[in-house]
PDB file of C-alpha atoms and ligand atoms in Angstrom:
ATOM      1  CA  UNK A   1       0.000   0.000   0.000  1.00 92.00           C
ATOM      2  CA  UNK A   2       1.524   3.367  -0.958  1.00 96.00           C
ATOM      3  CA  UNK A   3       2.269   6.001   2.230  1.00 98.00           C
ATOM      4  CA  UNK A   4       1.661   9.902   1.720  1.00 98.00           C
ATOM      5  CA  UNK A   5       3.319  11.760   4.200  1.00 99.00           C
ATOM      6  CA  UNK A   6       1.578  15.368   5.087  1.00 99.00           C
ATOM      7  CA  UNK A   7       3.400  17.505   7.460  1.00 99.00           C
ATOM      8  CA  UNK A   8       1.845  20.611   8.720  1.00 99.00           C
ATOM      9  CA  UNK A   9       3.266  23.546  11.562  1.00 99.00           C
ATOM     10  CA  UNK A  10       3.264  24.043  15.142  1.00 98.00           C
ATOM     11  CA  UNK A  11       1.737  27.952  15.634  1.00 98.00           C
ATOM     12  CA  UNK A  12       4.509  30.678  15.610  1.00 98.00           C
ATOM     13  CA  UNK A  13       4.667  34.566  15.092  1.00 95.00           C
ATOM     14  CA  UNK A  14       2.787  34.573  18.326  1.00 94.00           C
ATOM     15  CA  UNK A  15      -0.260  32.661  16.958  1.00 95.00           C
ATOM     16  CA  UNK A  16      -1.917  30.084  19.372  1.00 96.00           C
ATOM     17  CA  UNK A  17      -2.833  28.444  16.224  1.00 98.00           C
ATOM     18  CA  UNK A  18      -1.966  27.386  12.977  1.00 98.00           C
ATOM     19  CA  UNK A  19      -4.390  26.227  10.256  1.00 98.00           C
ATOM     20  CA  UNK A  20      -2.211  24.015   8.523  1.00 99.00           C
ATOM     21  CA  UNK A  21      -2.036  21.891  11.805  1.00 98.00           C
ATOM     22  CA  UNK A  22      -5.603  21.926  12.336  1.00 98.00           C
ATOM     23  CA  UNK A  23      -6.680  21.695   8.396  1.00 98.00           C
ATOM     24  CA  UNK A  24      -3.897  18.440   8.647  1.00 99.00           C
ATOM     25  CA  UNK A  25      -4.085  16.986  11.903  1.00 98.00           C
ATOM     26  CA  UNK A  26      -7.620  14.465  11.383  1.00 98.00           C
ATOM     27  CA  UNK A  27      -6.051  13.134   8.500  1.00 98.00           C
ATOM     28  CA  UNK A  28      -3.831  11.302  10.368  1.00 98.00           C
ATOM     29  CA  UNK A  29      -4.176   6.879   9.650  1.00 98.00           C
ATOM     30  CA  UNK A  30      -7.433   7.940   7.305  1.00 98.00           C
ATOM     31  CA  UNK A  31      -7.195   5.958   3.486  1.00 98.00           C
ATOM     32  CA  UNK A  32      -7.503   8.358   0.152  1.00 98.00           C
ATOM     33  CA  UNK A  33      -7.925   6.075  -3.117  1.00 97.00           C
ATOM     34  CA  UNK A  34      -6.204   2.889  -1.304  1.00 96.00           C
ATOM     35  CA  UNK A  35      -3.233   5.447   0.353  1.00 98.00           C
ATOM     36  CA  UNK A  36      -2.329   5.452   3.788  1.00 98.00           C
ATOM     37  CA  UNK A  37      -2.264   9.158   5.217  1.00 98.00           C
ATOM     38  CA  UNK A  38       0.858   9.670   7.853  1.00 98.00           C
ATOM     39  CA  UNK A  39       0.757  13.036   9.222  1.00 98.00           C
ATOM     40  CA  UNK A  40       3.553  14.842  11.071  1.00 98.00           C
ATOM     41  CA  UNK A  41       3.756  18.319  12.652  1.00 98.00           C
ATOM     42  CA  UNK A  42       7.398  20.111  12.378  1.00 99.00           C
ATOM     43  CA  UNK A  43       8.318  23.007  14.756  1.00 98.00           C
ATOM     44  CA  UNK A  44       8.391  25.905  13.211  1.00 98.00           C
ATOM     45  CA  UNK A  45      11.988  26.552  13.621  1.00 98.00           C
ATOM     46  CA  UNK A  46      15.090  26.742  10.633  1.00 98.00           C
ATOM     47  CA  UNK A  47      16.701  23.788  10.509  1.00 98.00           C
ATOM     48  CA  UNK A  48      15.372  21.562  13.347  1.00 98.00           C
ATOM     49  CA  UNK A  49      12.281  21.726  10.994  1.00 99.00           C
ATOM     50  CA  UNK A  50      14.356  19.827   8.382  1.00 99.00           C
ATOM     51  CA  UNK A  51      15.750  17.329  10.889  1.00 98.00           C
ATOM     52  CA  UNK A  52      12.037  16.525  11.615  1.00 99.00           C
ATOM     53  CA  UNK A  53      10.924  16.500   8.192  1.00 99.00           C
ATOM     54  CA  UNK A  54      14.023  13.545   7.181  1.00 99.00           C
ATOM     55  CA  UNK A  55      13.326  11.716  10.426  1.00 98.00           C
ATOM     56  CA  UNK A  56       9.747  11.418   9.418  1.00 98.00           C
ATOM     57  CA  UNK A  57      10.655  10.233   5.484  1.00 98.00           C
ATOM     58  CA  UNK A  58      13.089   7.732   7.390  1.00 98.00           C
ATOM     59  CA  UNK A  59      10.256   6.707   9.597  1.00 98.00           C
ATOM     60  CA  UNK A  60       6.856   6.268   7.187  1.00 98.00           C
ATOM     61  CA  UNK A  61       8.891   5.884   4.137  1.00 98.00           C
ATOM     62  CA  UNK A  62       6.214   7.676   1.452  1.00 98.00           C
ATOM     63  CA  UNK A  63       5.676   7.608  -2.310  1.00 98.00           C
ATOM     64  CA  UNK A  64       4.564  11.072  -1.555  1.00 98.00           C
ATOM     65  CA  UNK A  65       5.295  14.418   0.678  1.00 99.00           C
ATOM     66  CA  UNK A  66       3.445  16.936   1.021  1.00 99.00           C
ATOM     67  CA  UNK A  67       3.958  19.536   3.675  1.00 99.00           C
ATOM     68  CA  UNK A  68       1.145  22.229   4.016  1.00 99.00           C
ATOM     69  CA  UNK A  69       1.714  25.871   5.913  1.00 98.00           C
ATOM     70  CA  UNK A  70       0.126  29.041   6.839  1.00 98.00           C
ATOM     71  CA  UNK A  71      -0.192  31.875   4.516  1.00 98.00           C
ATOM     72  CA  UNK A  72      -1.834  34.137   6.759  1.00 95.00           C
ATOM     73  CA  UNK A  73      -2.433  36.797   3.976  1.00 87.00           C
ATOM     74  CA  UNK A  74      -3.516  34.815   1.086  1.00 97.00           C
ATOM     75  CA  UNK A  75      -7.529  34.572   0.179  1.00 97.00           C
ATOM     76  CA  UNK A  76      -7.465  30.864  -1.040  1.00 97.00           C
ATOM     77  CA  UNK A  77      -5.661  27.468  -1.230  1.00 98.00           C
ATOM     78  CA  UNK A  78      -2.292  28.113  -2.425  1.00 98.00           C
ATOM     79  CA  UNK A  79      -0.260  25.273  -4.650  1.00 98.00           C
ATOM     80  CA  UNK A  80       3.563  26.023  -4.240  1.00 98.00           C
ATOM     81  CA  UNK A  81       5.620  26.231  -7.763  1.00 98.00           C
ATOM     82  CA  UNK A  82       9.107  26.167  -6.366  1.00 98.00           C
ATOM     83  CA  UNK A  83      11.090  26.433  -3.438  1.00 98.00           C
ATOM     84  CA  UNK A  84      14.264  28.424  -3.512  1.00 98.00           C
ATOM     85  CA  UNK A  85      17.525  28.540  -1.987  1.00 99.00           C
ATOM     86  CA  UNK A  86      17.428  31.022   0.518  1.00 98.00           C
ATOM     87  CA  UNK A  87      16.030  32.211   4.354  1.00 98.00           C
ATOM     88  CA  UNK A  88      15.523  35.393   4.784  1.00 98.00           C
ATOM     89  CA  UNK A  89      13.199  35.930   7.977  1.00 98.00           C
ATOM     90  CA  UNK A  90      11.138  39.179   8.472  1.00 98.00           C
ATOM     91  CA  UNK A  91      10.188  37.455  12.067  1.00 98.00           C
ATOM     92  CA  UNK A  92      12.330  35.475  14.669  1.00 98.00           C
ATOM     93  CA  UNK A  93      11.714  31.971  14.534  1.00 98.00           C
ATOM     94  CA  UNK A  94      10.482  30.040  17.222  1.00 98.00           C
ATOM     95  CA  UNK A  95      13.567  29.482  18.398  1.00 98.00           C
ATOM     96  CA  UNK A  96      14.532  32.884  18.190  1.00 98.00           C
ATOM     97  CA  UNK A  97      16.611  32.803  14.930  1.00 98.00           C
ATOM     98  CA  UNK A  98      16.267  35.257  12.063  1.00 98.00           C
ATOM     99  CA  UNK A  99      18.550  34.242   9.428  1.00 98.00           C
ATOM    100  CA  UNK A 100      19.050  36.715   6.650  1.00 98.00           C
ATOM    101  CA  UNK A 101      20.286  35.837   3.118  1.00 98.00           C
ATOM    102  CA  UNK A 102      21.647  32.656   3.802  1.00 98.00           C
ATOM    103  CA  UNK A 103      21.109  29.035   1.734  1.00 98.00           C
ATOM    104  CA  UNK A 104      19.238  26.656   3.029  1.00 98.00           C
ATOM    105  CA  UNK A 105      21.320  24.248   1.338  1.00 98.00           C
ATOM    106  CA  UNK A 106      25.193  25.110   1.088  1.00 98.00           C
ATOM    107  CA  UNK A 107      25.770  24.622  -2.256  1.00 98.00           C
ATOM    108  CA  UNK A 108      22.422  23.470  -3.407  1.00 98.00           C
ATOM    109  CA  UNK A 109      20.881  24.708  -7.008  1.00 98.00           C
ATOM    110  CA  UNK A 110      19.244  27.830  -7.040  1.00 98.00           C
ATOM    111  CA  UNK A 111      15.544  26.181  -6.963  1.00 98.00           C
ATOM    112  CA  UNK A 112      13.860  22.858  -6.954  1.00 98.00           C
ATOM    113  CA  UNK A 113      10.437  23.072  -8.569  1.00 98.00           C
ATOM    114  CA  UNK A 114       7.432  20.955  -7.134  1.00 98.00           C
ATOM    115  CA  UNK A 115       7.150  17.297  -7.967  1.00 98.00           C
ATOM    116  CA  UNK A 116       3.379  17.349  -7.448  1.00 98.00           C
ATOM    117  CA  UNK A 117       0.731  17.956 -10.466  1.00 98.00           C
ATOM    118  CA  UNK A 118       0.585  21.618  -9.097  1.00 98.00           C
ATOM    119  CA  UNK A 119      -2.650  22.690 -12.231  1.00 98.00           C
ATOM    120  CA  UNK A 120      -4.066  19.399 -11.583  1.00 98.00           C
ATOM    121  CA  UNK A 121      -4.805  19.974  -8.032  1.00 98.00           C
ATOM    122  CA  UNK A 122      -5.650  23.627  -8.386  1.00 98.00           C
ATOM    123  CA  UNK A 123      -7.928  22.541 -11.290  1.00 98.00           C
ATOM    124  CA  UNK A 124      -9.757  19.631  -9.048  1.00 98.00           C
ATOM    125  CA  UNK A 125      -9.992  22.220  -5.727  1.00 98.00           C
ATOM    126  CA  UNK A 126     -12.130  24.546  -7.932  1.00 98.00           C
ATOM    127  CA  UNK A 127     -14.011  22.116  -9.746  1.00 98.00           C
ATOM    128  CA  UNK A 128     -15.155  20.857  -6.143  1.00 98.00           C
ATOM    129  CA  UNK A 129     -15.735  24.661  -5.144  1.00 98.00           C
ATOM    130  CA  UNK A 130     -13.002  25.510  -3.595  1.00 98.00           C
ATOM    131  CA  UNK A 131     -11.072  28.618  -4.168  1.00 98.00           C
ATOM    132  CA  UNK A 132      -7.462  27.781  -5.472  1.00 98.00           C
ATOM    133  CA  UNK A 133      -4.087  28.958  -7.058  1.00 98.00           C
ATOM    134  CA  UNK A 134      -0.821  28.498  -8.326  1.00 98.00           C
ATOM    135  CA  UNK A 135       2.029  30.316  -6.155  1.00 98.00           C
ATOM    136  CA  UNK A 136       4.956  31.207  -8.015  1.00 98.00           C
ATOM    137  CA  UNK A 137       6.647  31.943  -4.092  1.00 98.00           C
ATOM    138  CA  UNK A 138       6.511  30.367  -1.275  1.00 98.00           C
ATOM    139  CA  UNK A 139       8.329  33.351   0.685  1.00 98.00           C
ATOM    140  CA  UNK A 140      11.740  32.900   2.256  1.00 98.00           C
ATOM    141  CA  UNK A 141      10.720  32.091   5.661  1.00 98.00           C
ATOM    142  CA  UNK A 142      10.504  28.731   7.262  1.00 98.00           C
ATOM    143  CA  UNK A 143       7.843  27.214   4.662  1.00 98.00           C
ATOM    144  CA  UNK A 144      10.143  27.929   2.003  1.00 98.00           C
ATOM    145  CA  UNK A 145      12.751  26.685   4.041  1.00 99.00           C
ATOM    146  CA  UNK A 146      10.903  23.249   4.415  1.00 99.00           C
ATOM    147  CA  UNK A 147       9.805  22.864   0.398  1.00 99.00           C
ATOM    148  CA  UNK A 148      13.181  23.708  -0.359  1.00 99.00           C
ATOM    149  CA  UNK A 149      14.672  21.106   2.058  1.00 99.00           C
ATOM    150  CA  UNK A 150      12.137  18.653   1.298  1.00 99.00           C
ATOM    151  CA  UNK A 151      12.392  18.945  -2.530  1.00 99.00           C
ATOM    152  CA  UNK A 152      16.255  18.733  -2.524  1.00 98.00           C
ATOM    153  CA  UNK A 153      16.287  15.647   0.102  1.00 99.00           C
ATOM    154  CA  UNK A 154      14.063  13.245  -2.297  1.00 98.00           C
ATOM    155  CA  UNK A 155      16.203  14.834  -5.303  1.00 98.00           C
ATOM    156  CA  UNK A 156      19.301  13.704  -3.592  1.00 98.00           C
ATOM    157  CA  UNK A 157      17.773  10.150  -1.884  1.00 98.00           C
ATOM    158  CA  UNK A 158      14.436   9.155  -3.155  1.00 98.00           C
ATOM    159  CA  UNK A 159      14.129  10.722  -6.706  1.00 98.00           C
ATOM    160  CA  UNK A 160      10.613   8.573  -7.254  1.00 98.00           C
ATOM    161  CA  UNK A 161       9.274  10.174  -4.629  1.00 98.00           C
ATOM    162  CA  UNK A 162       6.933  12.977  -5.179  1.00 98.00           C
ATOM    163  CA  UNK A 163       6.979  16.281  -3.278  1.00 98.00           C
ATOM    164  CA  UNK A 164       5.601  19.707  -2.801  1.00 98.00           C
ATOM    165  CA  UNK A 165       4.532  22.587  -0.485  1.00 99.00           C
ATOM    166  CA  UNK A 166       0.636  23.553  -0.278  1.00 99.00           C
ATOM    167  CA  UNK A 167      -0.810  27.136   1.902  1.00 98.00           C
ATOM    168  CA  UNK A 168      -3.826  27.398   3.847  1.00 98.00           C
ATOM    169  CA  UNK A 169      -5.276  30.894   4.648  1.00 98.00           C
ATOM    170  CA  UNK A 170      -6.402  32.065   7.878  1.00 98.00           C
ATOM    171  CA  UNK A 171      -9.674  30.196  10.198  1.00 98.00           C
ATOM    172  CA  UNK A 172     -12.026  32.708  10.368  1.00 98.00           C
ATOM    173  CA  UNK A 173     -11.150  33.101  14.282  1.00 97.00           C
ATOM    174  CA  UNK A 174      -8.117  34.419  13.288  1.00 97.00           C
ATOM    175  CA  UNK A 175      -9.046  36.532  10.760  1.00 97.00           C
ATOM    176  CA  UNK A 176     -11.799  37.914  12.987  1.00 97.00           C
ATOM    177  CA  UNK A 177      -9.563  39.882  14.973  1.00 96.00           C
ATOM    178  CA  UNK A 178      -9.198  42.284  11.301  1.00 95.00           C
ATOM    179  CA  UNK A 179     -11.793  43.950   9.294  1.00 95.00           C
ATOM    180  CA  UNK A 180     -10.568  42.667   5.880  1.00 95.00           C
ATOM    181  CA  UNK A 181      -8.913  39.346   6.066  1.00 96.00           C
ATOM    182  CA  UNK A 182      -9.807  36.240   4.066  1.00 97.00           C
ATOM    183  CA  UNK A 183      -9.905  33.258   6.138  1.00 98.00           C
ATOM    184  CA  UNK A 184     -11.284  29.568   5.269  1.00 98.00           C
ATOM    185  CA  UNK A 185     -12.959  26.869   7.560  1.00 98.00           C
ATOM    186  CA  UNK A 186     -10.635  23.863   8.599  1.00 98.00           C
ATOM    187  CA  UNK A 187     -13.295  21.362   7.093  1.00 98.00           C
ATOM    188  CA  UNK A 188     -13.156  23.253   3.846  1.00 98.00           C
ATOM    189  CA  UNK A 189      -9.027  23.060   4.216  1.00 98.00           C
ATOM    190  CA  UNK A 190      -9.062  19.258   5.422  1.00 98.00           C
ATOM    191  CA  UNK A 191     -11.460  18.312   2.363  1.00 98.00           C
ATOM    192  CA  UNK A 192      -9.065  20.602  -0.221  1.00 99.00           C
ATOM    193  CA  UNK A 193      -6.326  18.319   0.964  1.00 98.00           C
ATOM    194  CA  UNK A 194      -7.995  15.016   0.549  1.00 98.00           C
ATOM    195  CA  UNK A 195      -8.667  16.167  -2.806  1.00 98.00           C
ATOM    196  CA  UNK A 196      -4.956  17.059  -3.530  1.00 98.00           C
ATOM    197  CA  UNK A 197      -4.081  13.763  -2.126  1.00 98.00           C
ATOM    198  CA  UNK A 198      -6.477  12.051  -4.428  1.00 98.00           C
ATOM    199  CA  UNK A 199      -5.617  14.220  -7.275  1.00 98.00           C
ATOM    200  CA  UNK A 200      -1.628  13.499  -6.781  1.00 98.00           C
ATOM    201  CA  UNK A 201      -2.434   9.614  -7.295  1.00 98.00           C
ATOM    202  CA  UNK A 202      -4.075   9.610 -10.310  1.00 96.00           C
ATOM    203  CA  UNK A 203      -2.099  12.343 -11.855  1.00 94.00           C
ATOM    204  CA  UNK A 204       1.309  10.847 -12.499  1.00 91.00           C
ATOM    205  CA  UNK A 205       1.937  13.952 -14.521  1.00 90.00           C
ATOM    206  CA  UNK A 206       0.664  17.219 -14.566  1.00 94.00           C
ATOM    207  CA  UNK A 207      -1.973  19.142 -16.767  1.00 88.00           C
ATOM    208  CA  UNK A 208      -0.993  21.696 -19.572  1.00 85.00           C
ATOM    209  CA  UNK A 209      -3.560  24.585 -18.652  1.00 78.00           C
ATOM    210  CA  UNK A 210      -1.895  28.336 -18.674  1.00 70.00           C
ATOM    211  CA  UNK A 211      -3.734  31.745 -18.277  1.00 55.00           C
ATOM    212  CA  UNK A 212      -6.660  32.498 -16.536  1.00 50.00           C
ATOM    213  CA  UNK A 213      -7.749  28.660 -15.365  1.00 49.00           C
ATOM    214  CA  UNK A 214      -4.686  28.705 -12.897  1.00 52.00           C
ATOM    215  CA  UNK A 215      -3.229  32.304 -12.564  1.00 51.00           C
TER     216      UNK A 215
HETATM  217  N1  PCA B   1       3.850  29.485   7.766  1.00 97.80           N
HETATM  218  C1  PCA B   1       5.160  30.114   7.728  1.00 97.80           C
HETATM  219  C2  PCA B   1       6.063  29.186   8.491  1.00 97.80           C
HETATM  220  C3  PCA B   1       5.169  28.222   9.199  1.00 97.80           C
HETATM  221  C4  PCA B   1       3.834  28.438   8.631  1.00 97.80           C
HETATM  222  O1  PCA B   1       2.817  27.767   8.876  1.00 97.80           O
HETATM  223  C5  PCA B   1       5.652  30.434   6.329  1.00 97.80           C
HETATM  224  O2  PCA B   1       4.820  30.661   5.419  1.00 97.80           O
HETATM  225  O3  PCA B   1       6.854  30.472   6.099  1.00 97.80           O
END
């Protein structure tokens, strides 16, 4: 039976929550298309988030990863394009660092772009009614940090395995506290990632669809 591995975050920026651990958390042990769903949460943290990430791979040993975080200011599901070679942290970590301009890989290329059929999913999440994009960034903070890792790990050891970086908004309790903030339920979020899931399995490659249907 094949093994997806999701990993979502632990809350940080001074958040008591974060929607990517809520929106990922009941998936844990559940079946999608004859999958089993391993779920992990990594600190929010440079580095020690990696050390998580490869520990889990080690552990659950997946045909497919994919880690999910909170993009606080985005209006809709957001499907990573590439991770990139860099931290450079507006905020403190939670363990305090900051890192500024430096690689996340010494050495490493200057990008690794997702594994996952990133139009096929976005296609599938609107076609079930929920809203959906392509991201052409995934910032340069820790999520970045953790598709960049990810991607170049399974480059480097397990180049069958597929991998990628998805971005929940805000729940609407944390939106609340502004007057103009998008924010999405965690059902809606749990049920966009079963679909991904679902959508990864039977897409072994991706669709050719450009313009307005994705962007
Ligand atoms: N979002 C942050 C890091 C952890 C999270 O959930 C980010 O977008 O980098």
């Amino acid at each position: 039976m094949k093994t997806i591995l999701v990993t979502a975050f632990e809350p940080f920026g001074g958040e008591s929550i974060n929607p990517s651990w809520e929106a990922v958390r009941p998936l844990q042990g559940c079946q999608i298309d004859g999958a089993h769903v391993e779920v992990c949460q990594l600190p929010c943290v440079f580095d020690t988030s990696l050390e998580h990430l490869y520990a889990a791979i080690e552990r659950v040993k997946p045909e497919v990863v994919i880690s999910i975080g909170e993009a606080g200011s985005r209006t809709n599901i957001t499907v990573e394009r590439i991770g990139i070679n860099i931290n450079d942290a507006s905020i403190p970590d939670n363990a305090g660092k900051k890192p500024i301009d430096t690689p996340v890989i010494i050495n490493g290329p200057a990008a690794y772009f997702s594994t996952l059929p990133i139009k096929s999913i976005v296609s599938d999440l609107r076609k079930s009614g929920i809203p959906a994009n392509i991201s052409q960034t995934a910032g340069t903070f820790v999520c970045n940090h953790v598709m960049y890792g990810l991607l170049h790990y399974l480059n480097q050891h397990y180049p069958a395995v597929r991998g990628g970086f998805i971005h929940v908004p805000y729940l609407p309790e944390q939106a609340a506290r502004y007057s103009d903030i998008a924010s999405m339920s965690v059902e809606v979020m749990t049920a966009a990632l079963e679909i991904a899931m679902a959508t990864v399995l039977k897409n072994a490659k991706d669709i050719a669809v450009t313009g307005g249907t994705t962007n």
